[in-house]
mmCIF file of C-alpha atoms in Angstrom:
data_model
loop_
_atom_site.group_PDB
_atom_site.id
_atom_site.type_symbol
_atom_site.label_atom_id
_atom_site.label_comp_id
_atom_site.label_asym_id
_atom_site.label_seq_id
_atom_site.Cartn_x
_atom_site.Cartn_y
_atom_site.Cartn_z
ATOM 1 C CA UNK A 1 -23.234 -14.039 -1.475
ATOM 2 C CA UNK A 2 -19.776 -12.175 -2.844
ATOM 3 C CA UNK A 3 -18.311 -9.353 -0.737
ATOM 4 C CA UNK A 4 -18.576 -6.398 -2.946
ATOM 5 C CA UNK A 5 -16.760 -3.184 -3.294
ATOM 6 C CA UNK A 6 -19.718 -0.485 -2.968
ATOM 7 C CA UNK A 7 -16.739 2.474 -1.921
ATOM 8 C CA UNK A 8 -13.635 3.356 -1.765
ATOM 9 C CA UNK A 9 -11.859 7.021 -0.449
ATOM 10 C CA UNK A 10 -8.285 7.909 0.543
ATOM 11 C CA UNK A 11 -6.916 10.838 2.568
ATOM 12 C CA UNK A 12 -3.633 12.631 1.706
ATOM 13 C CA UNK A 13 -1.713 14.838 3.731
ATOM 14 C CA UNK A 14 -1.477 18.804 2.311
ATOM 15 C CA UNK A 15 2.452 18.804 3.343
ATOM 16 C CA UNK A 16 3.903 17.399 -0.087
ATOM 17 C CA UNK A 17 7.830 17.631 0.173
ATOM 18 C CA UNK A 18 9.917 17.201 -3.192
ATOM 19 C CA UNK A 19 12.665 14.471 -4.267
ATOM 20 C CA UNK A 20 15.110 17.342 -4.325
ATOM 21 C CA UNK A 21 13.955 18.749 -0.463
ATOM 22 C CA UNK A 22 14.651 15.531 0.524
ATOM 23 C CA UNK A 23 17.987 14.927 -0.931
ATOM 24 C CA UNK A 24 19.149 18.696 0.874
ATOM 25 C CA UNK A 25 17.623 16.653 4.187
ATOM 26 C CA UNK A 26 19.969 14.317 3.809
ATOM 27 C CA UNK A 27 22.976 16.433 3.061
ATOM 28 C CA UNK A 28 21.661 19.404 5.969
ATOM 29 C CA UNK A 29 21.872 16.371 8.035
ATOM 30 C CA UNK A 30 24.517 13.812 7.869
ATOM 31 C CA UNK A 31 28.342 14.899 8.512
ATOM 32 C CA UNK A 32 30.277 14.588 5.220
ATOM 33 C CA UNK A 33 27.567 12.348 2.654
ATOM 34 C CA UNK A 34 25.471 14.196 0.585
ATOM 35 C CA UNK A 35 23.103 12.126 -1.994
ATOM 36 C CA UNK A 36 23.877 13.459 -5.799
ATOM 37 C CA UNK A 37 21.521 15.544 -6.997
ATOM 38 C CA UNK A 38 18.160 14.117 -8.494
ATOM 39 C CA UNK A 39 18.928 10.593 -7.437
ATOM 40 C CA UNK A 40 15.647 9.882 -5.673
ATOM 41 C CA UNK A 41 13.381 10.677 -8.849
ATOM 42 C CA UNK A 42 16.136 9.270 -11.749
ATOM 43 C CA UNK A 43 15.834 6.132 -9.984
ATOM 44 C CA UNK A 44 12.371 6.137 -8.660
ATOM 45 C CA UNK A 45 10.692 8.779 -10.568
ATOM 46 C CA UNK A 46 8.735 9.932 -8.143
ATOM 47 C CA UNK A 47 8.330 13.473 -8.010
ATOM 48 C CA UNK A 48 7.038 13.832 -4.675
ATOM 49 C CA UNK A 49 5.629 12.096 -1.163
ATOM 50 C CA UNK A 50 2.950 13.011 1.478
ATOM 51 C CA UNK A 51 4.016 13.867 5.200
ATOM 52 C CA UNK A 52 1.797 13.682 7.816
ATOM 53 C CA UNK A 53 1.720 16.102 10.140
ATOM 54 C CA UNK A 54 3.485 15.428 13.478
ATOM 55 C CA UNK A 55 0.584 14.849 15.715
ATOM 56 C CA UNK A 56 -1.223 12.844 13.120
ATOM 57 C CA UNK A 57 -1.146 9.692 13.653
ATOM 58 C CA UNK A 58 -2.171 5.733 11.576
ATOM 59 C CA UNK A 59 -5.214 6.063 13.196
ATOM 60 C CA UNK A 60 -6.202 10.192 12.361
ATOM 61 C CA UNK A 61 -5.536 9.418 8.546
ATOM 62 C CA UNK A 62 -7.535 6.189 8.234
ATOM 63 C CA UNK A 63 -10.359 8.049 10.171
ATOM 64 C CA UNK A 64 -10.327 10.785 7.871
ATOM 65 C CA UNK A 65 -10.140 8.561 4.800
ATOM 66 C CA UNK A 66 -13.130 6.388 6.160
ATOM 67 C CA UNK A 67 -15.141 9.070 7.309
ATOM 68 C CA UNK A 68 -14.843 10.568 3.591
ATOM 69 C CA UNK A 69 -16.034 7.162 2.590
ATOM 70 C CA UNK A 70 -19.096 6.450 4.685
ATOM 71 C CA UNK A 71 -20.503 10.041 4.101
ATOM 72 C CA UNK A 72 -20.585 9.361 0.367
ATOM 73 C CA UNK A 73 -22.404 6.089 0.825
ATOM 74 C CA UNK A 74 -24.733 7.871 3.465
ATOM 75 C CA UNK A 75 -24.205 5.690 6.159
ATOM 76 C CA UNK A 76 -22.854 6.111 9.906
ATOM 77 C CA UNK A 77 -20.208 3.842 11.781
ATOM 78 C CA UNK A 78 -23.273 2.003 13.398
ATOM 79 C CA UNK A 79 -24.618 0.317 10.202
ATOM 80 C CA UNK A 80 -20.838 -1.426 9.872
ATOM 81 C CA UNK A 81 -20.586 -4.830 10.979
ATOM 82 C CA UNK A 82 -17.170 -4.855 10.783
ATOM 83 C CA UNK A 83 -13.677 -2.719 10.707
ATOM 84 C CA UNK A 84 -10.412 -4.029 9.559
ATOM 85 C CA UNK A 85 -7.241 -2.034 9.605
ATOM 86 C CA UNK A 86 -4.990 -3.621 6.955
ATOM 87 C CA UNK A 87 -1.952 -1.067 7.615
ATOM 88 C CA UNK A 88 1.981 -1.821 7.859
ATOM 89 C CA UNK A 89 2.269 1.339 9.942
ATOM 90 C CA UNK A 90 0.152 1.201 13.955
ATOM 91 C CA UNK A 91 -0.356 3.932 16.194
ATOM 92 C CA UNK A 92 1.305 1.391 18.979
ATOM 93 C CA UNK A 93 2.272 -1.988 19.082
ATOM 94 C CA UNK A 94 -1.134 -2.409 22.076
ATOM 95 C CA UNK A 95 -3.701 -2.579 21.524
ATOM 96 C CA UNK A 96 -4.785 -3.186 17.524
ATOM 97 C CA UNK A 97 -4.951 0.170 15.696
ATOM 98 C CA UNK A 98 -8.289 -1.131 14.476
ATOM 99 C CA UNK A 99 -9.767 -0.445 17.795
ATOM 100 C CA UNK A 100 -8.186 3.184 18.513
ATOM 101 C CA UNK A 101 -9.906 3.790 14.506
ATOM 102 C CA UNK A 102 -13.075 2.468 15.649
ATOM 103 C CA UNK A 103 -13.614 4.371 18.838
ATOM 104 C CA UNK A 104 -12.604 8.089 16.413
ATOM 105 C CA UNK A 105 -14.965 7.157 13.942
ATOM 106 C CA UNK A 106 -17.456 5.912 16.208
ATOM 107 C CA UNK A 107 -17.956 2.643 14.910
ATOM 108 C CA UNK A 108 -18.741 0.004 18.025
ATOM 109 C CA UNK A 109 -18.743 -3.209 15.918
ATOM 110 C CA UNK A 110 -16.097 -6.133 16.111
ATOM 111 C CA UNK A 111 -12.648 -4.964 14.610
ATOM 112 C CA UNK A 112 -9.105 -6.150 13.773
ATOM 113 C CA UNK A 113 -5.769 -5.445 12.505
ATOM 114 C CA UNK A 114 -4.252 -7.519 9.254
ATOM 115 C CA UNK A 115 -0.627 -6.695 8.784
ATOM 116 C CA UNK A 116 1.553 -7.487 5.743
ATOM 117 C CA UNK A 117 3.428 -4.859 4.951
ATOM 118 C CA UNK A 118 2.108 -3.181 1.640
ATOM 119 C CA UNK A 119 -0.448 -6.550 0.944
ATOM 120 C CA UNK A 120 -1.864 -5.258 4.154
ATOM 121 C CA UNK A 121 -5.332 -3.904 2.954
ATOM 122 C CA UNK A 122 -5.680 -6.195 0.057
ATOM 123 C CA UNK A 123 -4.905 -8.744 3.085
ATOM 124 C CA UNK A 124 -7.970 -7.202 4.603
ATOM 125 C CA UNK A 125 -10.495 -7.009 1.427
ATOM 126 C CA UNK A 126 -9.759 -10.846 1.102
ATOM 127 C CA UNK A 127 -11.091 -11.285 4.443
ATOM 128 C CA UNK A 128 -13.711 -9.393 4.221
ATOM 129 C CA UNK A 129 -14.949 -11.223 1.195
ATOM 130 C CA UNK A 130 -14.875 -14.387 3.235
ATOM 131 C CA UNK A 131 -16.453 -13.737 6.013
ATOM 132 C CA UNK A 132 -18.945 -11.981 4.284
ATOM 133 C CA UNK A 133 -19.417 -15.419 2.008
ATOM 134 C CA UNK A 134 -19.613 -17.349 4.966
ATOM 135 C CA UNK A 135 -22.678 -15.225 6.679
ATOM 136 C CA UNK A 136 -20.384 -13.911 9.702
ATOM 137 C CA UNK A 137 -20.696 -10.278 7.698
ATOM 138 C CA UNK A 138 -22.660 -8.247 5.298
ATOM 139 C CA UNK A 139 -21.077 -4.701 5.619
ATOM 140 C CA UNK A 140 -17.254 -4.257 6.229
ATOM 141 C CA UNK A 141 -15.340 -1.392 6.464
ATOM 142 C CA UNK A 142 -11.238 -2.288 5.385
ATOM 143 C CA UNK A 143 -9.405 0.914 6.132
ATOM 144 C CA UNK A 144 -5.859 1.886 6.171
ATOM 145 C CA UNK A 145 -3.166 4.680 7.572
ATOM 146 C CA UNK A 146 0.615 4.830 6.731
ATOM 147 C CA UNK A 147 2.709 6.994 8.316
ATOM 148 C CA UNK A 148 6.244 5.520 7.340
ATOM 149 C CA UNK A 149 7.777 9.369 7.261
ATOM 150 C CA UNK A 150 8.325 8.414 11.128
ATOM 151 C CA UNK A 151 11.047 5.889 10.194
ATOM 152 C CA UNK A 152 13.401 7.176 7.938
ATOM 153 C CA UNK A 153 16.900 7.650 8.427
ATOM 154 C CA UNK A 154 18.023 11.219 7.598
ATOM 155 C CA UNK A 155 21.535 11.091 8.966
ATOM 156 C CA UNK A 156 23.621 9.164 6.770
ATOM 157 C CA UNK A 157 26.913 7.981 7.758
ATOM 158 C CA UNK A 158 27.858 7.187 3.574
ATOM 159 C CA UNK A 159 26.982 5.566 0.791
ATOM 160 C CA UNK A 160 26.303 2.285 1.876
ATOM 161 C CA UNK A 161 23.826 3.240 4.901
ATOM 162 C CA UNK A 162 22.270 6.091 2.287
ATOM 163 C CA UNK A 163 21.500 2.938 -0.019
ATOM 164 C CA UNK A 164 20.010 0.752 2.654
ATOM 165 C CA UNK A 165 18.051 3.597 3.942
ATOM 166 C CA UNK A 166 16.372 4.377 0.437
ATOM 167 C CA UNK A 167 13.498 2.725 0.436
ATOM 168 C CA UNK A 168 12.469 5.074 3.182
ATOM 169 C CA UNK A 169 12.789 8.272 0.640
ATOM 170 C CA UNK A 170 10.254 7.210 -1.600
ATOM 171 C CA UNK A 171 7.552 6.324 1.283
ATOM 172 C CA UNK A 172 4.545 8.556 1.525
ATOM 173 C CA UNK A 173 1.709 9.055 4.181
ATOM 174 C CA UNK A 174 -1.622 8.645 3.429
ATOM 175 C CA UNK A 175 -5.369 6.762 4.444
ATOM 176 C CA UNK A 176 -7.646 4.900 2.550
ATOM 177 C CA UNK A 177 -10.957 3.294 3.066
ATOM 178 C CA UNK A 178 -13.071 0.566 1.204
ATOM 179 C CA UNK A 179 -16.230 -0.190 2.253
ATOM 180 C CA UNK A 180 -16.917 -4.426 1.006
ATOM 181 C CA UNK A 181 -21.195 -5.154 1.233
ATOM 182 C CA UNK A 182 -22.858 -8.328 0.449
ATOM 183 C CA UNK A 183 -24.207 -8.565 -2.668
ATOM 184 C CA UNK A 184 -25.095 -11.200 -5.890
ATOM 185 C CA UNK A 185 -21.829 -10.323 -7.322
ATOM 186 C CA UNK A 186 -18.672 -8.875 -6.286
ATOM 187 C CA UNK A 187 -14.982 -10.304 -5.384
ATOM 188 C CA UNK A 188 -14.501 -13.523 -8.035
ATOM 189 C CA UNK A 189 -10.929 -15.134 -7.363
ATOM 190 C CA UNK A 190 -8.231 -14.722 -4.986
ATOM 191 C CA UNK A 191 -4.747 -15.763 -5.586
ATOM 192 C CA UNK A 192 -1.806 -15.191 -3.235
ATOM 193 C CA UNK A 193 1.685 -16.529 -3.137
ATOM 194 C CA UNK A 194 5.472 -15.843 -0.618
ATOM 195 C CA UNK A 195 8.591 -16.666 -0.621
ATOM 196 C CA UNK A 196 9.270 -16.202 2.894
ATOM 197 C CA UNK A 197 12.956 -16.586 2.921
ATOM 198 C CA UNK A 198 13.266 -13.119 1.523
ATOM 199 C CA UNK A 199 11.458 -11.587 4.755
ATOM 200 C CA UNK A 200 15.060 -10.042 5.277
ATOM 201 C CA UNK A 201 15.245 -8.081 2.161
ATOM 202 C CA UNK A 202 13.156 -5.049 4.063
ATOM 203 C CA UNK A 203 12.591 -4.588 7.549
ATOM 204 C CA UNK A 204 11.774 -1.937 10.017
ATOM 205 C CA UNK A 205 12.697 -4.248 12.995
ATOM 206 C CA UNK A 206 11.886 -2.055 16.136
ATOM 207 C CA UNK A 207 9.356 -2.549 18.995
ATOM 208 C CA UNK A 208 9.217 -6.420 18.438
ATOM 209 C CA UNK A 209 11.009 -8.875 20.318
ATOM 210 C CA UNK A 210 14.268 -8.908 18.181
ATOM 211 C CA UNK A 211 14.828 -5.686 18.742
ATOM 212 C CA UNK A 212 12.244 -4.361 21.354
ATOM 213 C CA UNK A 213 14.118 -0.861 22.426
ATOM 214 C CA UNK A 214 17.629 -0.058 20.382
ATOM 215 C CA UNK A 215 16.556 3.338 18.466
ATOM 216 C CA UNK A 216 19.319 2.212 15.681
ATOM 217 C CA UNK A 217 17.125 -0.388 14.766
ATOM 218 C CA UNK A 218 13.949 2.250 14.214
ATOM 219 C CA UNK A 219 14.348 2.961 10.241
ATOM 220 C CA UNK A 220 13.441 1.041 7.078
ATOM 221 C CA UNK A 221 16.343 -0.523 6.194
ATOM 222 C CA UNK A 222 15.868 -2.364 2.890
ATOM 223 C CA UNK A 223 17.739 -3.474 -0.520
ATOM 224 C CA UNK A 224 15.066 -2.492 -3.947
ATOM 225 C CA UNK A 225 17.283 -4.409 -6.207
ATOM 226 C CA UNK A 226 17.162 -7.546 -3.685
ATOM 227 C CA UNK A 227 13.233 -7.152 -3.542
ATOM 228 C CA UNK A 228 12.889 -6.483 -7.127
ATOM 229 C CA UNK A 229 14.817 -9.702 -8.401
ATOM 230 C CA UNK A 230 13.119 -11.908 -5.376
ATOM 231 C CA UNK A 231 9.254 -10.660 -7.755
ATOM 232 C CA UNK A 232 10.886 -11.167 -10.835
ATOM 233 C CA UNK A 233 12.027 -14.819 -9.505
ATOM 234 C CA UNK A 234 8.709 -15.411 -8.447
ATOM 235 C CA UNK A 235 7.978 -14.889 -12.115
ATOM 236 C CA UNK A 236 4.215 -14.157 -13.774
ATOM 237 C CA UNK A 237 2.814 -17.719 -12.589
ATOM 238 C CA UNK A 238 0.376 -16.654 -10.358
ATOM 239 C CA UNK A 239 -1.311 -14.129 -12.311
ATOM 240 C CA UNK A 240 -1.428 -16.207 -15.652
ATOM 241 C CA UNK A 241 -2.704 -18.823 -13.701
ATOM 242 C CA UNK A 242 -6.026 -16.625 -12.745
ATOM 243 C CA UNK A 243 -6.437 -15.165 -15.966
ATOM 244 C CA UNK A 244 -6.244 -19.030 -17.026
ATOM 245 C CA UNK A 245 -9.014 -20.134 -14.500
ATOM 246 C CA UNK A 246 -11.406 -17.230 -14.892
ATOM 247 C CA UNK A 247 -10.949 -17.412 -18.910
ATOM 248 C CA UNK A 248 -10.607 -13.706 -19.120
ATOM 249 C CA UNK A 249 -7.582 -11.175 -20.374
ATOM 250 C CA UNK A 250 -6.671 -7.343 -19.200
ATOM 251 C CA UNK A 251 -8.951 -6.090 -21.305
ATOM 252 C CA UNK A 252 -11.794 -7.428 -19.689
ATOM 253 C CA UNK A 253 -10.645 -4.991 -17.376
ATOM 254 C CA UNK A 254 -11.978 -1.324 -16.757
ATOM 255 C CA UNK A 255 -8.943 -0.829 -14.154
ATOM 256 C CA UNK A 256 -6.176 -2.724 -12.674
ATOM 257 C CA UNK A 257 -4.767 -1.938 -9.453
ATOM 258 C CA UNK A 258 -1.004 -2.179 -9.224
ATOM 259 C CA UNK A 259 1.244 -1.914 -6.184
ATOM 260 C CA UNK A 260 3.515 0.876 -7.664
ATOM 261 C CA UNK A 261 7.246 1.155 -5.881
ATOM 262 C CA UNK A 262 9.166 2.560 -8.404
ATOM 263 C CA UNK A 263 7.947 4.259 -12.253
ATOM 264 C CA UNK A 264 10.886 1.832 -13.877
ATOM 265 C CA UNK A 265 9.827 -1.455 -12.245
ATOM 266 C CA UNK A 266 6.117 -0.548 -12.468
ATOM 267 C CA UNK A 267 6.789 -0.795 -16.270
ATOM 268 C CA UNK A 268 8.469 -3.870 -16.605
ATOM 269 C CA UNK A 269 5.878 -5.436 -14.527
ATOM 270 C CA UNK A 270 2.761 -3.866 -16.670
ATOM 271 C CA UNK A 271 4.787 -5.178 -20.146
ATOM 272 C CA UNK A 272 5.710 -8.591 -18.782
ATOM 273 C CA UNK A 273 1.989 -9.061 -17.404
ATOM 274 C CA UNK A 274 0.969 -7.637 -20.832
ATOM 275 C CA UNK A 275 -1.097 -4.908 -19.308
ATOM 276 C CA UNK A 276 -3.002 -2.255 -21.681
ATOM 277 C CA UNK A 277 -1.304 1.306 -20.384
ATOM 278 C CA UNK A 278 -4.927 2.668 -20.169
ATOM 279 C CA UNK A 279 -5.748 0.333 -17.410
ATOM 280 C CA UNK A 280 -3.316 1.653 -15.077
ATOM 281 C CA UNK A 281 -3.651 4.711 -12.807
ATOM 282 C CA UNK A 282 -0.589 5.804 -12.309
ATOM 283 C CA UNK A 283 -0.078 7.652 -8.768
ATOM 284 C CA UNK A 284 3.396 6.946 -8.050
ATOM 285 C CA UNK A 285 5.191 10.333 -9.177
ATOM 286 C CA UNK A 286 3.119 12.786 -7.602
ATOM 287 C CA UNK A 287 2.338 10.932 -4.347
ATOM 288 C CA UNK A 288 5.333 8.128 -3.670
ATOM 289 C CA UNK A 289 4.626 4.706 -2.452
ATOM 290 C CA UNK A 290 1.930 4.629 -0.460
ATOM 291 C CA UNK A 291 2.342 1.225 1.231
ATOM 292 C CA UNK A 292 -0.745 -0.374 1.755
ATOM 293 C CA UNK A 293 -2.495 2.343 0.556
ATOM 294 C CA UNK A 294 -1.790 2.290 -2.416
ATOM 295 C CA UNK A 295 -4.128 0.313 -4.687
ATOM 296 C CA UNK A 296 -7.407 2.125 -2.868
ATOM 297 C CA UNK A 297 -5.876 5.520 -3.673
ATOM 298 C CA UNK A 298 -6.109 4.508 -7.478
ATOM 299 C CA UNK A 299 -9.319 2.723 -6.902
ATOM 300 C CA UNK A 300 -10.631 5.656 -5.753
ATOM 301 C CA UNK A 301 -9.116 7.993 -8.516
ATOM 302 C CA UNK A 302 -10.806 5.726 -10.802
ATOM 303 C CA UNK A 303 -14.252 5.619 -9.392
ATOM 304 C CA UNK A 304 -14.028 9.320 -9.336
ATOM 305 C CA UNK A 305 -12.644 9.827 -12.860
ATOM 306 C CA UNK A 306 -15.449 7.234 -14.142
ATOM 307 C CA UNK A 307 -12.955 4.702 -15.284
ATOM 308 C CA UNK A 308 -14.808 2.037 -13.920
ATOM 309 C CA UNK A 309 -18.778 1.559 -13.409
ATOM 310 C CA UNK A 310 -20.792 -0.508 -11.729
ATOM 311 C CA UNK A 311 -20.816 -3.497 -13.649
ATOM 312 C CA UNK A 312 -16.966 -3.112 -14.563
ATOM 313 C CA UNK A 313 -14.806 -6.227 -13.739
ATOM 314 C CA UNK A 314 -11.229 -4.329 -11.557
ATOM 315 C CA UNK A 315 -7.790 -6.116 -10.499
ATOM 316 C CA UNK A 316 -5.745 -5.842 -7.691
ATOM 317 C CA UNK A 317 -2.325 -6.650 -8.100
ATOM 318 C CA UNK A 318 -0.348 -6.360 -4.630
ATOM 319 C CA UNK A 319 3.838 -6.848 -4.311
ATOM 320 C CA UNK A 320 4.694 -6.502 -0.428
ATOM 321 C CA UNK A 321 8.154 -7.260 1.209
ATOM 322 C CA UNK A 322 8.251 -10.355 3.140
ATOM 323 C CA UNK A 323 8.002 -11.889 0.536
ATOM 324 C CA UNK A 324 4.482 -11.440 -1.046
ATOM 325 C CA UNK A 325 2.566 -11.510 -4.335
ATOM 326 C CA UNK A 326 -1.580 -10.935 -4.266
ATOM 327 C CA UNK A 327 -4.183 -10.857 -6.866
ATOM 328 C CA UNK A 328 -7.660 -9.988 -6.173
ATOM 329 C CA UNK A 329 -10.579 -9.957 -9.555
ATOM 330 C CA UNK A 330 -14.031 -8.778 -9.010
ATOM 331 C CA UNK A 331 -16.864 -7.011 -10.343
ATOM 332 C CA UNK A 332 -17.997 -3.397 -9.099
#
């Protein structure tokens, strides 16, 4: 048996806040820096981010995604065998955010948290697929929430601290669901790959045993053109090398799932991967970088927009910080 993708559903946040209501933010708060005008989307070009609202938490926006999920599949949290919360944001560092998920939703099977910064959830879907091949599963619910508007840094001392704080601007908030079932046909190859001796590229160090209370060390702090030359090192190996194995090109491809950071990057990755345009959905500008939730949101645009059937073959490309690169294939 294959674990297959029979779902998928994601949850924004109504509060969308612009580039430019950010970059006032930043000037309103910081004593003498003030970020010139349009920087976020020039460089980014994204247009605008989701914000949770404040007593939402990981937890309230994966619930809301998965619950969205499940009631189009007709099913109730009993019927799951499984949850996993793939998710670099957590409602607390104890217990696993998978179980505070579970007991909102209702669901009282077996659950865990996968964390990987924005691999997180395609993290999870791997798993799912092998327990699910191995008989230990045959309905698994992978679910994610991202709240990273609780960790960035508005007061800015100058330029320097505004440009390791950056990343943080172009985060968004969001949930996403995808339910995996066992089936004749489904997830196909897995490829992953790290270089681990970038993990210091991006960090959000607090609450772990580095840095366990210091509030200074509570915001994204990150360098993009440090992360972006670290995946362009790591070169287009890995995903040649599946397309290779399988004996198959993009085109075979109704939609392929791309971890999207920034619109500039996202296109030198889609024309050095040799990409077709029309197999992207492109969710960046309107809704930022949303972490691990990214490549569900898009799978779940294109279920909804009929890009791709049942029957279609889909990609997942992740790119996470720590270093990490992640390719999943299957069939719908």
């Amino acid at each position: 048996m294959h674990g297959k993708i029979t779902g998928a559903a994601a949850y924004l946040p109504p509060l969308r806040v612009p580039s430019a209501d950010v970059e006032a933010r930043i000037a309103r708060s910081s004593e003498g820096f003030t970020p010139y005008a349009g920087i976020v989307e020039r460089l980014t070009g994204i247009r605008n981010r989701h914000v949770a609202a404040p007593g939402q938490q990981a937890s309230d926006l994966a619930v809301a995604a998965a619950g969205k999920l499940l009631a189009n599949r007709g099913i109730g949290p009993a019927d799951l065998d499984l949850l996993i919360f793939g998710s670099a944001s957590q409602d607390m560092i104890e217990p696993a955010t998978a179980h505070i998920v579970a007991a909102k939703l209702g669901a009282t099977c077996p659950v865990f948290d996968v964390k990987n910064a924005c691999n997180s959830l395609l993290n999870g879907l791997h798993l799912a697929d092998a327990l699910i091949r191995t008989g230990q599963a045959r309905r698994v619910l992978v679910c994610s929430g991202e709240v990273p508007s609780r960790a960035v840094r508005w007061r800015v001392r100058d330029r320097d601290q505004f440009a390791d704080a950056f990343a943080g601007y172009t985060l968004s908030d969001g949930g996403a669901a995808v339910l995996v079932e066992a089936a004749a046909t489904g997830f196909f190859h897995w490829s992953f790959a790290a270089d681990s001796t970038a993990w210091e590229i991006g960090t959000l160090p607090a609450g772990g045993t580095m840095h366990p209370r210091d509030p200074e060390y509570s915001y994204f702090s990150g360098d993009g053109r440090k992360l972006r030359d670290v995946f362009l090192r790591m070169g287009p190996g890995l995903f040649q090398s599946a397309l290779a194995e399988t004996g198959l090109s993009w085109t075979d491809f109704a939609f392929v799932g791309v971890h999207q950071v920034a619109v500039p990057y996202l296109e030198v990755l889609r024309r050095g991967l040799g990409i077709p345009a029309d197999r992207l959905v492109v969710t960046l500008p309107e809704h930022g970088n949303l972490a691990s939730v990214t490549l569900a949101l898009q799978l779940a645009y294109a279920l909804e927009e009929g890009r791709c059937r049942p029957g279609d073959k889909i990609a997942l490309i992740g790119l996470a910080g720590g270093v990490s690169l992640g390719l999943g294939l299957a069939e719908l």
